[in-house]
PDB file of C-alpha atoms and ligand atoms in Angstrom:
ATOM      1  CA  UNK V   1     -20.850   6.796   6.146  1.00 64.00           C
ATOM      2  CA  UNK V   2     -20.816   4.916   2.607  1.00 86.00           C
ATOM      3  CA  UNK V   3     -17.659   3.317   1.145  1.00 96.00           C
ATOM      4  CA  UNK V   4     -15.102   4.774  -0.635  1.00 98.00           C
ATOM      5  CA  UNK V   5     -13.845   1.294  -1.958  1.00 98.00           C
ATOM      6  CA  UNK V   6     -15.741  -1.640  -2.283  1.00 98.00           C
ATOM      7  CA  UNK V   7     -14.509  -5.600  -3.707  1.00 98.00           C
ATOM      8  CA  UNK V   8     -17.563  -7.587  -4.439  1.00 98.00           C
ATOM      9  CA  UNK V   9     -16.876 -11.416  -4.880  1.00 98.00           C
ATOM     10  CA  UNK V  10     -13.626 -11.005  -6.314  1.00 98.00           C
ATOM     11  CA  UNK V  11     -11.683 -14.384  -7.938  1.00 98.00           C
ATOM     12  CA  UNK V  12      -8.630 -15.224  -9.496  1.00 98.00           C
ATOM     13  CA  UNK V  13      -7.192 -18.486 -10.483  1.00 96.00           C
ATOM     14  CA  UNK V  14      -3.798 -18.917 -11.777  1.00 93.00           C
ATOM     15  CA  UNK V  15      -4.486 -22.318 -14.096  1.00 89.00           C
ATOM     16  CA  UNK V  16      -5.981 -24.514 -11.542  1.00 89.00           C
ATOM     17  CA  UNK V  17      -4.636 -22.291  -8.563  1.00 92.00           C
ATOM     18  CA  UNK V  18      -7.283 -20.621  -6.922  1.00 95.00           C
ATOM     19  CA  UNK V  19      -5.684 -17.463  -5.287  1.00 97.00           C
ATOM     20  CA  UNK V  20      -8.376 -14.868  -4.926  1.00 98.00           C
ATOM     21  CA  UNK V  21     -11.501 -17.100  -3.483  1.00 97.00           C
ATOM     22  CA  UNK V  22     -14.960 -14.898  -3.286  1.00 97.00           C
ATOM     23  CA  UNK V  23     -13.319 -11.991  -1.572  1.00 98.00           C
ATOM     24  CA  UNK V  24     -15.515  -8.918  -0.368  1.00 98.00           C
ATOM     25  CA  UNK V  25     -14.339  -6.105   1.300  1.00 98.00           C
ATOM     26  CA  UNK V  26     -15.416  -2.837   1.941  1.00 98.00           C
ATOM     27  CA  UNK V  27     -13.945   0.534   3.513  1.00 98.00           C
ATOM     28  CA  UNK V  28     -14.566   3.700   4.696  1.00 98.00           C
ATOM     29  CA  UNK V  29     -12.968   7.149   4.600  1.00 98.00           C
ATOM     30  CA  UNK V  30     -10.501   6.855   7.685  1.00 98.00           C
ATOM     31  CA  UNK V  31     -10.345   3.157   7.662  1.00 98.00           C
ATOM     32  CA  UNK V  32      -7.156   1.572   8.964  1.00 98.00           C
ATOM     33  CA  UNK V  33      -7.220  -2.101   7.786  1.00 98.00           C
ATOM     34  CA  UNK V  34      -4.332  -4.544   8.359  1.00 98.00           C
ATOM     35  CA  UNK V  35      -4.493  -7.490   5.655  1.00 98.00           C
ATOM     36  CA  UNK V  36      -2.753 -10.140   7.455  1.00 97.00           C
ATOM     37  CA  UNK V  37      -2.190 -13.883   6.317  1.00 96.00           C
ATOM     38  CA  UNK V  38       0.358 -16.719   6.026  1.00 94.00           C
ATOM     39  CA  UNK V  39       2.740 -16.306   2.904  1.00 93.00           C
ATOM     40  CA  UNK V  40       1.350 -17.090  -0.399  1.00 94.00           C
ATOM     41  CA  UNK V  41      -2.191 -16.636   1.245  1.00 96.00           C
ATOM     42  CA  UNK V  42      -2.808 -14.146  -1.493  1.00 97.00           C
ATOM     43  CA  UNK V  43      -2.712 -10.806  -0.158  1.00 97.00           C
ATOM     44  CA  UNK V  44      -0.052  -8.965  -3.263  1.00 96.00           C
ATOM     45  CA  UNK V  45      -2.538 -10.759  -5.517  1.00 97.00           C
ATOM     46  CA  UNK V  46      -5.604  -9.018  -4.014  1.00 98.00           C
ATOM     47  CA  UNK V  47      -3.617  -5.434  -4.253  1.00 97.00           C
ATOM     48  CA  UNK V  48      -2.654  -6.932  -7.903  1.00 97.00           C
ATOM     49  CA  UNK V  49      -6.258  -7.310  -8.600  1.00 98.00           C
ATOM     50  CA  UNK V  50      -7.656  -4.173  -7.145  1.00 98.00           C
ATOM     51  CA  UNK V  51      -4.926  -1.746  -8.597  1.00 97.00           C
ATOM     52  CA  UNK V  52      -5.482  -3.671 -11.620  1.00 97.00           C
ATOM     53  CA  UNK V  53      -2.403  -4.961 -12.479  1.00 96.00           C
ATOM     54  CA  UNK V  54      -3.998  -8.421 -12.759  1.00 97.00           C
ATOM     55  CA  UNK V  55      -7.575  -9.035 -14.255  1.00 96.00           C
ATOM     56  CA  UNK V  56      -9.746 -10.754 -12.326  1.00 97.00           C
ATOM     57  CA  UNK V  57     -11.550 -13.759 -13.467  1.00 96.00           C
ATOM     58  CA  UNK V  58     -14.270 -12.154 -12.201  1.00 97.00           C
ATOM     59  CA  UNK V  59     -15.792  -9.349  -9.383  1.00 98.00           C
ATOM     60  CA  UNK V  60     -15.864  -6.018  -8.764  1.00 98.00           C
ATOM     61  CA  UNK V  61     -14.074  -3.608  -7.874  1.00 98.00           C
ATOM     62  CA  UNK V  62     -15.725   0.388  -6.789  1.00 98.00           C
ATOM     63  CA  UNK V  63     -14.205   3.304  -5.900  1.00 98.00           C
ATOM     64  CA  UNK V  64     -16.720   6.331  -4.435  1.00 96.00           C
ATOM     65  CA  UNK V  65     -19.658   5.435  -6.603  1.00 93.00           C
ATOM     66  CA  UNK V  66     -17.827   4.295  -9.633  1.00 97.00           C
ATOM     67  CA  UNK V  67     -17.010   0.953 -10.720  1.00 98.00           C
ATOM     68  CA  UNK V  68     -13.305   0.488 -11.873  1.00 98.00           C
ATOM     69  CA  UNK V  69     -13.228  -3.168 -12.548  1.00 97.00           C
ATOM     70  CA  UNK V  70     -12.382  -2.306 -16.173  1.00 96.00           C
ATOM     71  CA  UNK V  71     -10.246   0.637 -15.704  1.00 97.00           C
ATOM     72  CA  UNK V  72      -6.755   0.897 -16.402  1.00 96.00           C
ATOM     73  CA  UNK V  73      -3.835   0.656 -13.640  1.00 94.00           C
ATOM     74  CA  UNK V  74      -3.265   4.649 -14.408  1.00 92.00           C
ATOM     75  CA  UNK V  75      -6.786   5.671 -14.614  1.00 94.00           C
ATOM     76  CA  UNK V  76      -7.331   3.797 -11.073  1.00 96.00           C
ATOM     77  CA  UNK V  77      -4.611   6.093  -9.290  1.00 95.00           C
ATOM     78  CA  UNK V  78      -6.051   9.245 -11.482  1.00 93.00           C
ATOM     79  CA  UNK V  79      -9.307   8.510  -9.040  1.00 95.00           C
ATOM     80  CA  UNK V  80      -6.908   8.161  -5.904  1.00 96.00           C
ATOM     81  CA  UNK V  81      -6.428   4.621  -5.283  1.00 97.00           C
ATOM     82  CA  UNK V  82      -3.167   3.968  -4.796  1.00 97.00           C
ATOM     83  CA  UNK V  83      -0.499   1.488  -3.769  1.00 95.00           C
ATOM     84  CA  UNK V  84       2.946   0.669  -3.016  1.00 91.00           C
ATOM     85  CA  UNK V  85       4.996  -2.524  -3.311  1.00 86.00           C
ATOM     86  CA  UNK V  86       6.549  -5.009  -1.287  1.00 80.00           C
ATOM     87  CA  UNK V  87       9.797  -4.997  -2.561  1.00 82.00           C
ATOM     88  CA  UNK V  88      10.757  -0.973  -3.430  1.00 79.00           C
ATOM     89  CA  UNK V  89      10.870  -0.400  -7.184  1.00 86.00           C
ATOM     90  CA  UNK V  90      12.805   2.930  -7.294  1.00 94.00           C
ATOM     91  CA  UNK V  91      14.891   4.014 -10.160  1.00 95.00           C
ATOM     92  CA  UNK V  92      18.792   3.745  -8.223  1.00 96.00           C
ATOM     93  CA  UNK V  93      19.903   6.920  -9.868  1.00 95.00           C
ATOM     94  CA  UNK V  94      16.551   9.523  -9.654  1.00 95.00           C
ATOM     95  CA  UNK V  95      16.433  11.396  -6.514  1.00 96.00           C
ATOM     96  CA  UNK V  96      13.940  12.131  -3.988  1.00 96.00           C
ATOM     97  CA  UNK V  97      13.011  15.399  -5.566  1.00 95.00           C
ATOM     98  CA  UNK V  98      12.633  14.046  -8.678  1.00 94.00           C
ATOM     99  CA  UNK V  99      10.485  10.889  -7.726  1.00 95.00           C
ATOM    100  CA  UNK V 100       8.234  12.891  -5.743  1.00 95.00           C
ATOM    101  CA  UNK V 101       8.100  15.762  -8.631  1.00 93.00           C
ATOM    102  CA  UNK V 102       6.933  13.415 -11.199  1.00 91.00           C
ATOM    103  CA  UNK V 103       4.116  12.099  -9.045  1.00 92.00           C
ATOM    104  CA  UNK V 104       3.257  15.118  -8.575  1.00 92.00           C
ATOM    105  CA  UNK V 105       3.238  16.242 -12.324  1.00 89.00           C
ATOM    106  CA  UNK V 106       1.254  12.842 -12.718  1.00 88.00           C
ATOM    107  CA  UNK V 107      -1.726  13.788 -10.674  1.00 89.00           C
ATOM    108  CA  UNK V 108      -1.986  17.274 -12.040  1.00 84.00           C
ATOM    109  CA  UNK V 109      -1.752  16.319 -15.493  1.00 77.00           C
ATOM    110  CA  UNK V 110       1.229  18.472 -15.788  1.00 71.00           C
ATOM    111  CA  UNK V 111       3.897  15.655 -17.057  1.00 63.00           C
ATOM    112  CA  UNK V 112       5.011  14.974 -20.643  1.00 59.00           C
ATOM    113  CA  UNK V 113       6.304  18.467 -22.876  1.00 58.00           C
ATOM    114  CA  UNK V 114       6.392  20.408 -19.813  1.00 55.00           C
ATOM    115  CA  UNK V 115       8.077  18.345 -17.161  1.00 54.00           C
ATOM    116  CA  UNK V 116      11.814  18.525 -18.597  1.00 61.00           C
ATOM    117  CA  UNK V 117      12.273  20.844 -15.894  1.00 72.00           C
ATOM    118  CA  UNK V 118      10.738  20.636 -13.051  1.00 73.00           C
ATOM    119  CA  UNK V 119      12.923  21.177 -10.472  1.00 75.00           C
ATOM    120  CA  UNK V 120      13.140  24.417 -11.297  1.00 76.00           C
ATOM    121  CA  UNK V 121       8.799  25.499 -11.229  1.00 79.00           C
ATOM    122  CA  UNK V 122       8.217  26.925  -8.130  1.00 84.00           C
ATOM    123  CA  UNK V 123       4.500  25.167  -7.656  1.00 85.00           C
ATOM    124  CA  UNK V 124       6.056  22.035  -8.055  1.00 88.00           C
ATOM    125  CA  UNK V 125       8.870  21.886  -6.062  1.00 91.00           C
ATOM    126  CA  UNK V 126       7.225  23.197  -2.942  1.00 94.00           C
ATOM    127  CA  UNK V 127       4.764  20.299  -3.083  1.00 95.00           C
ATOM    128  CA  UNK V 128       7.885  18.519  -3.015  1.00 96.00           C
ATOM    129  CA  UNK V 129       9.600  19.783  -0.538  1.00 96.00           C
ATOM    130  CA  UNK V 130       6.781  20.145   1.804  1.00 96.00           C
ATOM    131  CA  UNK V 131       5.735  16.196   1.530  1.00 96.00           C
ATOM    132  CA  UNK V 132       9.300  15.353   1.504  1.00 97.00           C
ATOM    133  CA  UNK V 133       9.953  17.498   4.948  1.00 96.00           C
ATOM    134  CA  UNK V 134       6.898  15.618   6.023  1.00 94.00           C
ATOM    135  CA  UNK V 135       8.780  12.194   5.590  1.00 95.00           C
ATOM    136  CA  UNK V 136      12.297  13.558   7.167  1.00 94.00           C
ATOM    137  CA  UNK V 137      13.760  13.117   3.696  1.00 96.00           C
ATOM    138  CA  UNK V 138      13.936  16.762   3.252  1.00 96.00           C
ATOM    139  CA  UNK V 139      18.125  16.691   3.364  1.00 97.00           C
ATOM    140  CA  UNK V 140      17.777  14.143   0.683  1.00 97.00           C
ATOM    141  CA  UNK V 141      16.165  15.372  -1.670  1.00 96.00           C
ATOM    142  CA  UNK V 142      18.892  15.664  -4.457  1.00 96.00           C
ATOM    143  CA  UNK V 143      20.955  12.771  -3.204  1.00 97.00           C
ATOM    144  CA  UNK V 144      20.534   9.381  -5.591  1.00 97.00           C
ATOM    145  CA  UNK V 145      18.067   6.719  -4.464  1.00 97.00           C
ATOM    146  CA  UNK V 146      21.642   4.743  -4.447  1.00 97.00           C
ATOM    147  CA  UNK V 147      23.004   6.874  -1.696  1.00 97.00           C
ATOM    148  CA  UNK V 148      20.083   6.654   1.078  1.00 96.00           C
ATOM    149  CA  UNK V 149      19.141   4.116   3.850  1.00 95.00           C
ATOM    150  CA  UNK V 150      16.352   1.304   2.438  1.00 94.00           C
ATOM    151  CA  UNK V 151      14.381   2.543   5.130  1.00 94.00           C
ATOM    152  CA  UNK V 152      14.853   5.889   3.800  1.00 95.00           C
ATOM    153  CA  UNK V 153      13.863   4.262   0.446  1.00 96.00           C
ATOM    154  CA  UNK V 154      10.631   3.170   1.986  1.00 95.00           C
ATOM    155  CA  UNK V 155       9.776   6.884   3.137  1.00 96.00           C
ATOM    156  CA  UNK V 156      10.215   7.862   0.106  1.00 96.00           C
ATOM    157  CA  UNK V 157       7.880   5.525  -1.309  1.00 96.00           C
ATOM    158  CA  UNK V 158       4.901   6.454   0.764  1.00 96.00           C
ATOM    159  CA  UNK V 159       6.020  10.430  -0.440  1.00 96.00           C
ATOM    160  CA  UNK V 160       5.100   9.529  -3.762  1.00 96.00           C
ATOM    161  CA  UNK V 161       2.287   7.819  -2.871  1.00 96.00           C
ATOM    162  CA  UNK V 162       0.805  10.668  -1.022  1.00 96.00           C
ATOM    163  CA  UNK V 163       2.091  13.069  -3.670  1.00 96.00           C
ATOM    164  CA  UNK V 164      -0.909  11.088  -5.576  1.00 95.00           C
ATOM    165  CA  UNK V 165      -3.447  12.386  -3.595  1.00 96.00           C
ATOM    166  CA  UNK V 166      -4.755   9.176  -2.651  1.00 97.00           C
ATOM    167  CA  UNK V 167      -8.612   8.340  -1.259  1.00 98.00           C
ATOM    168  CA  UNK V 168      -7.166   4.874  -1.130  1.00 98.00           C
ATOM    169  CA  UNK V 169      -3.882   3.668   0.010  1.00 98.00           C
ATOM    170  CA  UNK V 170      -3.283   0.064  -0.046  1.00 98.00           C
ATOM    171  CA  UNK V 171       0.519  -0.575   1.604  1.00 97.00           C
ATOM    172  CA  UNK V 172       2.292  -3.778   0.496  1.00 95.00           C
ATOM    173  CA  UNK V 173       4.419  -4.385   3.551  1.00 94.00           C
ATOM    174  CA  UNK V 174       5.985  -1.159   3.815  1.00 93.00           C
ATOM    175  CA  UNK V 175       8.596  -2.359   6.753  1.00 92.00           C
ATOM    176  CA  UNK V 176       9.670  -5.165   4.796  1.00 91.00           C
ATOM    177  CA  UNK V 177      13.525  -5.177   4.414  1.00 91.00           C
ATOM    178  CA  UNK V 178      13.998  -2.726   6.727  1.00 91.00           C
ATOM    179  CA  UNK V 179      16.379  -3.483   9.727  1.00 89.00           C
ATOM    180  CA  UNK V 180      14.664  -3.099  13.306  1.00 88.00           C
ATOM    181  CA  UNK V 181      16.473   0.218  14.275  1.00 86.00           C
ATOM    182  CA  UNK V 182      14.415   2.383  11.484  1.00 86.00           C
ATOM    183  CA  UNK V 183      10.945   1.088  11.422  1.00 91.00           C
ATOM    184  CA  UNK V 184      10.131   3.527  14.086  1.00 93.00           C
ATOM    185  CA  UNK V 185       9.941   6.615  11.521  1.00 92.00           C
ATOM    186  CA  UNK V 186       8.121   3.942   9.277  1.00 94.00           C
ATOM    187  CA  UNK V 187       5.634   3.890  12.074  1.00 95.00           C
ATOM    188  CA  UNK V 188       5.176   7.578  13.040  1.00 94.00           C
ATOM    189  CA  UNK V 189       4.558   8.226   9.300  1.00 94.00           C
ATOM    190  CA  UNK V 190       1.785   5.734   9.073  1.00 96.00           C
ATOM    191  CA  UNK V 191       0.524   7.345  12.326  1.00 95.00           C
ATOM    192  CA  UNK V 192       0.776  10.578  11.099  1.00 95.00           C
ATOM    193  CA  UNK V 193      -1.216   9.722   7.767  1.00 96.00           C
ATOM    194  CA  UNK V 194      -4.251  11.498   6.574  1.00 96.00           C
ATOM    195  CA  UNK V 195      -7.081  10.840   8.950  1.00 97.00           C
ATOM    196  CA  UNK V 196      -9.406  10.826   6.207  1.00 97.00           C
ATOM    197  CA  UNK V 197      -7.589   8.473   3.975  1.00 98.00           C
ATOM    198  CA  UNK V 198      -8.827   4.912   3.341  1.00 98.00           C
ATOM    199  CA  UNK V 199      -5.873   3.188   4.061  1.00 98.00           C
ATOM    200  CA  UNK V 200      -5.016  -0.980   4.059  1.00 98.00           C
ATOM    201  CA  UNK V 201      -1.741  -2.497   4.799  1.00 98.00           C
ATOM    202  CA  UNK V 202      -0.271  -6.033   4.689  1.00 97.00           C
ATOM    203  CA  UNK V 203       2.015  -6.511   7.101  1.00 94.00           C
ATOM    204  CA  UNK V 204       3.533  -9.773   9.224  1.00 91.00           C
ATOM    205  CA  UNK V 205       4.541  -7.777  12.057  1.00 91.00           C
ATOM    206  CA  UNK V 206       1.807  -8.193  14.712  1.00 91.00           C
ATOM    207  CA  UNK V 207       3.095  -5.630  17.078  1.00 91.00           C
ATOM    208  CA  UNK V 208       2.756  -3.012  13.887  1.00 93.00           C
ATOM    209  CA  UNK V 209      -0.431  -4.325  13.328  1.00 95.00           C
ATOM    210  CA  UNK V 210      -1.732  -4.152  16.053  1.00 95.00           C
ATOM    211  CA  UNK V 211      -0.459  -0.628  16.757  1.00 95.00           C
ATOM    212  CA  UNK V 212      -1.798   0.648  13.847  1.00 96.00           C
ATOM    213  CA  UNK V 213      -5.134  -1.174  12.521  1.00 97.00           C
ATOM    214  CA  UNK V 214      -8.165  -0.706  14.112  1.00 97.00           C
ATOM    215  CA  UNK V 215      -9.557  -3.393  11.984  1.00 98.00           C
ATOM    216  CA  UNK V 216      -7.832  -6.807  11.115  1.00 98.00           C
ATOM    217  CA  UNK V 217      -8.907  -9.214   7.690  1.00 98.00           C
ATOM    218  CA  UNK V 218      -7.541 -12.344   7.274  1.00 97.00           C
ATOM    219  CA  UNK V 219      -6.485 -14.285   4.333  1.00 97.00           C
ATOM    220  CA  UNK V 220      -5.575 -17.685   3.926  1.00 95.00           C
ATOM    221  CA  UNK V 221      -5.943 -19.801   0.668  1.00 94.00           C
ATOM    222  CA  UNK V 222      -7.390 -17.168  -0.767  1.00 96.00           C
ATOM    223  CA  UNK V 223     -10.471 -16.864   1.453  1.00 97.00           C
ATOM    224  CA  UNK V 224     -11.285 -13.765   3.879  1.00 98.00           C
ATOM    225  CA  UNK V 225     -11.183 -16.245   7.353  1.00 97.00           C
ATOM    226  CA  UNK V 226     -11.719 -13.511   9.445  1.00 97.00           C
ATOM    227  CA  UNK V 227     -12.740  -9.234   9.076  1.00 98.00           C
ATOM    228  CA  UNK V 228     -12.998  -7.496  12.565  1.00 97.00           C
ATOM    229  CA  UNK V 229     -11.539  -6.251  15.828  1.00 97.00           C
ATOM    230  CA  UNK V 230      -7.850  -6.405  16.566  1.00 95.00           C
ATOM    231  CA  UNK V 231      -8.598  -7.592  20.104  1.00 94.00           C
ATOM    232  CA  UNK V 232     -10.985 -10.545  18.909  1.00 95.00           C
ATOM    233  CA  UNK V 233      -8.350 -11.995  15.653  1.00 95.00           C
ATOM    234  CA  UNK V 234      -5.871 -13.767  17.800  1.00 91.00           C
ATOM    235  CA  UNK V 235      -8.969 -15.552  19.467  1.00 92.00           C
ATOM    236  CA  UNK V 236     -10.617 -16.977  16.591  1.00 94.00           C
ATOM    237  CA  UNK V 237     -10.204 -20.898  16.130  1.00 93.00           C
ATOM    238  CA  UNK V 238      -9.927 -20.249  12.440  1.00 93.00           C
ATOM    239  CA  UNK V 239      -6.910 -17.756  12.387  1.00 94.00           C
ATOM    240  CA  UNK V 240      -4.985 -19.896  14.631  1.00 92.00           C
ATOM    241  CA  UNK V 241      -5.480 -22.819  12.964  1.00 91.00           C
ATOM    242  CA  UNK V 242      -4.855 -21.089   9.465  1.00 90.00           C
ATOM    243  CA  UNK V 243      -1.171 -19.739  11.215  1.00 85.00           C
ATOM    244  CA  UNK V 244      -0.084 -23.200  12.712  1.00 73.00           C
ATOM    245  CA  UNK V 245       1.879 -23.795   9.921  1.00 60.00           C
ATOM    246  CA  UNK V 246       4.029 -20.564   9.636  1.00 58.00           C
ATOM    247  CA  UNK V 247       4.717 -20.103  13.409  1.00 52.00           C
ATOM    248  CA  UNK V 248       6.245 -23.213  13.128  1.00 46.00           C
ATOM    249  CA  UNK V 249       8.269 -22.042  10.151  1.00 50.00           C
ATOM    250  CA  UNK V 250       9.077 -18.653  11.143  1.00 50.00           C
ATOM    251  CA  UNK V 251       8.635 -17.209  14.539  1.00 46.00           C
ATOM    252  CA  UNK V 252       9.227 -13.721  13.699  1.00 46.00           C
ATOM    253  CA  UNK V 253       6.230 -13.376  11.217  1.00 46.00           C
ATOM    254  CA  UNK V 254       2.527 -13.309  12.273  1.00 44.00           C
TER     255      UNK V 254
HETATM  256  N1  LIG Y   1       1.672 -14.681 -11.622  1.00 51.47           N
HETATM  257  C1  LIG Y   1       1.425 -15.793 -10.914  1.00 51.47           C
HETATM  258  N2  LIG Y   1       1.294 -16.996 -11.513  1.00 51.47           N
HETATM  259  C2  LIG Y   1       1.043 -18.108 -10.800  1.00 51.47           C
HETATM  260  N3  LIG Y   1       0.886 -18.125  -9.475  1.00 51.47           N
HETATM  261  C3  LIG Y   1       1.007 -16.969  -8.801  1.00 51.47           C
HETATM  262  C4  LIG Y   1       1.293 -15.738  -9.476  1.00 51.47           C
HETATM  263  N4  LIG Y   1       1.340 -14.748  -8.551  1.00 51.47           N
HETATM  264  C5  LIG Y   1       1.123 -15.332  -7.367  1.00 51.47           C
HETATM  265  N5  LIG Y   1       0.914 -16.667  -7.507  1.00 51.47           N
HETATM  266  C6  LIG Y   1       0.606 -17.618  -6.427  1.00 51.47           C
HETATM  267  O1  LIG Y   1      -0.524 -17.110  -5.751  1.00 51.47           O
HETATM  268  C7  LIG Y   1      -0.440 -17.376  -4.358  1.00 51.47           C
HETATM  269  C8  LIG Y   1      -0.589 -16.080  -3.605  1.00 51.47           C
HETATM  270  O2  LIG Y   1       0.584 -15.273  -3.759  1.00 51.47           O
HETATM  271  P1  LIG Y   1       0.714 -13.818  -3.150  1.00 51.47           P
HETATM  272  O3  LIG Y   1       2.014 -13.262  -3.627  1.00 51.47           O
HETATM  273  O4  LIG Y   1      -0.510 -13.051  -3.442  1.00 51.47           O
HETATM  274  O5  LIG Y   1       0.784 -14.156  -1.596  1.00 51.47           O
HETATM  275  P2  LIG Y   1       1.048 -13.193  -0.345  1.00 51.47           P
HETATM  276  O6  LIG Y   1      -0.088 -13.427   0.597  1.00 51.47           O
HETATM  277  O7  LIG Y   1       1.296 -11.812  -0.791  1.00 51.47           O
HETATM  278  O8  LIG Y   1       2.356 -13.840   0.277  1.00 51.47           O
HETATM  279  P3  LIG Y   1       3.613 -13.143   1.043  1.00 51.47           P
HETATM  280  O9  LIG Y   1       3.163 -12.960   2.455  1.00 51.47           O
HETATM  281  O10 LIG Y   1       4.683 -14.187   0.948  1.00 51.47           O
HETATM  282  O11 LIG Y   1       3.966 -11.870   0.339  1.00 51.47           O
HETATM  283  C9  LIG Y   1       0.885 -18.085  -4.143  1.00 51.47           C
HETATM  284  O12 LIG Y   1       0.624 -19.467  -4.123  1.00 51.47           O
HETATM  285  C10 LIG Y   1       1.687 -17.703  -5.366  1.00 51.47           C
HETATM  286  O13 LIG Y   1       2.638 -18.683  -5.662  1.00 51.47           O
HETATM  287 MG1  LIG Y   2       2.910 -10.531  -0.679  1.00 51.47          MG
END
């Protein structure tokens, strides 16, 4: 099978920070990657890269067969790569619906003049509706962000990202924040993702890594230590040595 998304020799420096050292990665419809690494190892700056929200000082970036090193942030997601953040950035007084509805006015080109109401156009709202029942926000769905759980807030997120149509979904962290007692419907909505979609997630939480990556890459300083097999990454002399410093720190991250 040939990629859908490909990073050839990819670098960033911030002034005489190297962040982004000569990374390469490469993945396949289906793919379920876990991007691990010690804070600050560079991981948000890779997605930053990629989704271009930060240029590289140089690399490339591909998506299918085209190259979107160049392209803008909302011409990347218009091709179906797609992210979400580490720390939520929903507007506190939109609702579900309406999030969800202007994603999905975004990918059909539909937004602008004709959006002003939405909520009303049939087509729309039971795109919304369905992807929202999907998610278990369905009750929600005219409540404001303001009103609902942060985990909740977190479902949503991943809502609007699939209401993108993503080939690519690159999840910053999408537990983060959230207390211990909801990460389970986190989980089962990760599971339940499409089985076709490329997806990569950063995430400290070994136990939801390993659950759900069948493939682990490892960052530290900036450099890819490590791309393979869950059951092999906790073995490897580099990895260990690269986390030395943050188990001592913090026991509850990776
Ligand atoms: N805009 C910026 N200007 C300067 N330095 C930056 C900038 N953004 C990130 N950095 C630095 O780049 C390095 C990588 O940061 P990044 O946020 O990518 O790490 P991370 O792996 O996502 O960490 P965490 O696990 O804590 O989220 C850090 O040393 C950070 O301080
Ligand atoms: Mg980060």
């Amino acid at each position: 099978m040939s990629a859908v998304f490909e990073v050839l020799n990819l670098k960033k420096a911030f002034g005489g920070l190297v962040v982004t050292n000569d990374v390469s990665l490469s993945m396949q419809p289906g793919d379920r990657v876990a991007l691990i690494g010690p804070n600050g190892a560079g991981k948000t700056t890779f997605v930053n890269l990629v989704t271009g929200a930060l240029r590289p000082s140089s690399g490339e970036v591909q998506l299918g067969n085209e190259t979107i090193t160049k392209t803008s942030p909302a011409g990347r997601v218009q091709r179906g790569l797609v992210r979400s953040f580490q720390v939520t950035r929903l507007f506190q007084d939109m609702t579900p619906a309406e999030h969800v509805g202007l994603a999905v006015l975004q990918r059909t080109g539909k937004s602008g003049r004709l959006a002003g109401n939405f909520l009303t156009r049939a087509d729309v709202m039971q795109e919304v509706i369905e992807l929202l029942e999907k998610l278990g926000l369905a009750s929600l769905a005219h409540r404001k962000v303001r009103e609902i759980a942060y985990g909740q807030q977190r479902l949503l997120e991943l809502a609007i990202a699939l209401a993108l149509k993503p080939r690519v979904l690159l999840l910053d962290e999408p537990a983060a924040g959230v207390p211990q007692s909801d990460t389970g419907r986190i989980e089962e909505a990760l599971a339940d993702l499409p089985p076709d979609l490329a997806v990569l997630m950063i995430e400290h939480d070994m136990d939801l890594v390993f659950r759900f990556a069948r493939r682990v890459v490892v960052l530290a300083a900036g450099t890819v230590i490590f791309d393979g097999l869950p059951s092999d990454v906790t073995k490897d002399a580099r990895v260990r040595e690269a986390y030395l410093g943050s188990y001592a720190n913090a026991s509850h991250h990776a």
